[in-house]
Amino acid sequence: MKNLDQIRAANAIRHQNTVFPGAEGGEVVKKVPTMIRDNGMLAAAAFAAEPKGNGNYKNPGHKKVFDCIIEHLASNGVNSLERAMPLEDFIRFLMGGDSAVLRNITTESMEYLNYLRRFARKKEDEKHGSRE
C-alpha cells in the first residue's frame, strides 16, 4: 500500500509535460498555493473559474491547476472526492459541505501542490529542452 506522499508525487509527476497557460507559463503553479493560503480555497477556486466574455476562462492557467487538484482529490488512495468534476461543481461541493470537509480538502490540496509545483514544466524548459 502506498502512503499519501507517494500518491501525491505520482499524481503530480503525471503533469510534468502539462502546459499551464498564462503569461508566465508553469509559474502559475507556484502562485496558486499563495492564493489559497491568503484568500482561502473557495476564493482561489472562484478566481480560477472566472469566465471571460467569450465563454473561455479569464485565468486559464489557474483553472488548469485546479483541474489537476480535482483529479488528485478524486484519485485512489486520496478519495477526498467521489469523482472528478468540473471546477464549478467542485466549488458547489465545497460550499455545500461543512467546514471540516473544506479544511481537509484545502490541506490535501496544499500538500499536493508542493509536488505539482516541482514537476510543472515552465516555458523556458520547453525552449531549452531541459528541466534544470
Short mmCIF file of C-alpha atoms in Angstrom, two decimals:
data_model
loop_
_atom_site.label_atom_id
_atom_site.label_comp_id
_atom_site.label_asym_id
_atom_site.label_seq_id
_atom_site.Cartn_x
_atom_site.Cartn_y
_atom_site.Cartn_z
CA MET A 1 0.00 0.00 0.00
CA LYS A 2 1.28 3.47 -0.88
CA ASN A 3 1.37 6.37 1.52
CA LEU A 4 -0.07 9.79 0.70
CA ASP A 5 3.30 11.28 -0.23
CA GLN A 6 3.83 8.55 -2.82
CA ILE A 7 0.33 9.12 -4.23
CA ARG A 8 0.81 12.91 -4.33
CA ALA A 9 4.13 12.57 -6.13
CA ALA A 10 2.74 10.03 -8.62
CA ASN A 11 -0.27 12.23 -9.39
CA ALA A 12 1.90 15.32 -9.77
CA ILE A 13 4.55 13.78 -12.00
CA ARG A 14 1.84 12.81 -14.48
CA HIS A 15 1.54 16.54 -15.20
CA GLN A 16 5.25 17.17 -15.82
CA ASN A 17 4.56 17.82 -19.51
CA THR A 18 1.31 19.70 -18.99
CA VAL A 19 1.30 23.20 -20.40
CA PHE A 20 -0.15 25.68 -17.93
CA PRO A 21 -1.47 28.67 -19.92
CA GLY A 22 -0.68 32.21 -18.95
CA ALA A 23 1.92 34.91 -19.29
CA GLU A 24 4.38 33.14 -17.02
CA GLY A 25 3.76 29.55 -18.10
CA GLY A 26 4.31 27.00 -15.34
CA GLU A 27 4.91 29.75 -12.80
CA VAL A 28 1.15 29.86 -12.18
CA VAL A 29 1.52 26.59 -10.26
CA LYS A 30 3.64 28.46 -7.70
CA LYS A 31 1.06 31.22 -7.32
CA VAL A 32 -1.98 29.07 -6.53
CA PRO A 33 -0.79 27.88 -3.08
CA THR A 34 -0.25 31.50 -2.04
CA MET A 35 -3.72 32.42 -3.28
CA ILE A 36 -5.22 29.54 -1.31
CA ARG A 37 -3.28 30.45 1.83
CA ASP A 38 -4.08 34.17 1.65
CA ASN A 39 -7.66 34.07 0.36
CA GLY A 40 -8.94 30.57 1.07
CA MET A 41 -9.75 27.63 -1.17
CA LEU A 42 -13.15 28.91 -2.23
CA ALA A 43 -11.90 32.36 -3.24
CA ALA A 44 -8.95 30.89 -5.16
CA ALA A 45 -11.23 28.43 -6.96
CA ALA A 46 -13.66 31.23 -7.78
CA PHE A 47 -10.78 33.24 -9.27
CA ALA A 48 -9.82 30.24 -11.41
CA ALA A 49 -13.42 29.75 -12.55
CA GLU A 50 -13.98 33.39 -13.51
CA PRO A 51 -15.44 33.46 -17.03
CA LYS A 52 -14.37 35.65 -19.88
CA GLY A 53 -16.97 37.26 -22.12
CA ASN A 54 -16.33 34.76 -24.92
CA GLY A 55 -17.12 31.65 -22.86
CA ASN A 56 -13.49 30.86 -22.01
CA TYR A 57 -11.86 31.27 -18.63
CA LYS A 58 -10.28 34.58 -17.68
CA ASN A 59 -7.46 32.77 -15.85
CA PRO A 60 -6.86 29.53 -17.81
CA GLY A 61 -3.59 28.68 -16.06
CA HIS A 62 -5.24 28.82 -12.64
CA LYS A 63 -8.15 26.76 -13.99
CA LYS A 64 -5.71 24.11 -15.25
CA VAL A 65 -4.05 23.92 -11.81
CA PHE A 66 -7.44 23.41 -10.16
CA ASP A 67 -8.26 20.69 -12.69
CA CYS A 68 -5.08 18.92 -11.52
CA ILE A 69 -6.09 19.39 -7.87
CA ILE A 70 -9.57 17.98 -8.51
CA GLU A 71 -8.11 14.99 -10.37
CA HIS A 72 -5.78 14.34 -7.43
CA LEU A 73 -8.52 14.65 -4.82
CA ALA A 74 -10.63 12.08 -6.68
CA SER A 75 -7.78 9.60 -7.18
CA ASN A 76 -7.50 6.21 -5.50
CA GLY A 77 -5.81 6.47 -2.13
CA VAL A 78 -6.83 10.09 -1.58
CA ASN A 79 -10.59 9.77 -2.02
CA SER A 80 -11.40 13.29 -0.83
CA LEU A 81 -13.89 13.47 -3.72
CA GLU A 82 -16.10 10.66 -5.03
CA ARG A 83 -15.24 11.56 -8.62
CA ALA A 84 -13.50 14.17 -10.72
CA MET A 85 -15.82 17.03 -11.64
CA PRO A 86 -15.84 20.39 -13.39
CA LEU A 87 -14.43 23.29 -11.37
CA GLU A 88 -17.84 24.90 -10.95
CA ASP A 89 -19.24 21.66 -9.44
CA PHE A 90 -16.19 21.46 -7.15
CA ILE A 91 -16.95 24.96 -5.86
CA ARG A 92 -20.59 23.98 -5.25
CA PHE A 93 -19.41 20.85 -3.43
CA LEU A 94 -17.15 22.92 -1.15
CA MET A 95 -19.93 25.44 -0.48
CA GLY A 96 -22.39 22.68 0.41
CA GLY A 97 -20.13 20.75 2.78
CA ASP A 98 -19.24 21.53 6.35
CA SER A 99 -16.12 23.41 7.35
CA ALA A 100 -14.22 20.22 8.24
CA VAL A 101 -14.53 18.98 4.64
CA LEU A 102 -13.33 22.33 3.29
CA ARG A 103 -10.40 22.33 5.74
CA ASN A 104 -9.39 18.74 4.85
CA ILE A 105 -9.59 19.38 1.11
CA THR A 106 -7.61 22.60 1.49
CA THR A 107 -4.89 20.80 3.47
CA GLU A 108 -4.64 17.92 0.99
CA SER A 109 -4.60 20.34 -1.95
CA MET A 110 -1.73 22.32 -0.45
CA GLU A 111 0.25 19.13 0.18
CA TYR A 112 -0.32 18.03 -3.42
CA LEU A 113 0.69 21.43 -4.79
CA ASN A 114 4.08 21.06 -3.07
CA TYR A 115 4.76 18.26 -5.56
CA LEU A 116 2.98 19.71 -8.59
CA ARG A 117 4.97 22.94 -8.47
CA ARG A 118 8.22 20.98 -8.52
CA PHE A 119 7.22 18.90 -11.56
CA ALA A 120 5.40 21.56 -13.60
CA ARG A 121 7.17 22.42 -16.82
CA LYS A 122 7.94 26.06 -17.43
CA LYS A 123 8.03 27.75 -20.82
CA GLU A 124 11.80 28.19 -20.73
CA ASP A 125 12.13 24.43 -20.10
CA GLU A 126 10.31 23.83 -23.39
CA LYS A 127 12.65 26.16 -25.28
CA HIS A 128 15.81 24.57 -23.92
CA GLY A 129 14.50 21.01 -23.59
CA SER A 130 15.76 20.80 -20.01
CA ARG A 131 14.31 20.53 -16.54
CA GLU A 132 17.18 22.20 -14.64
#
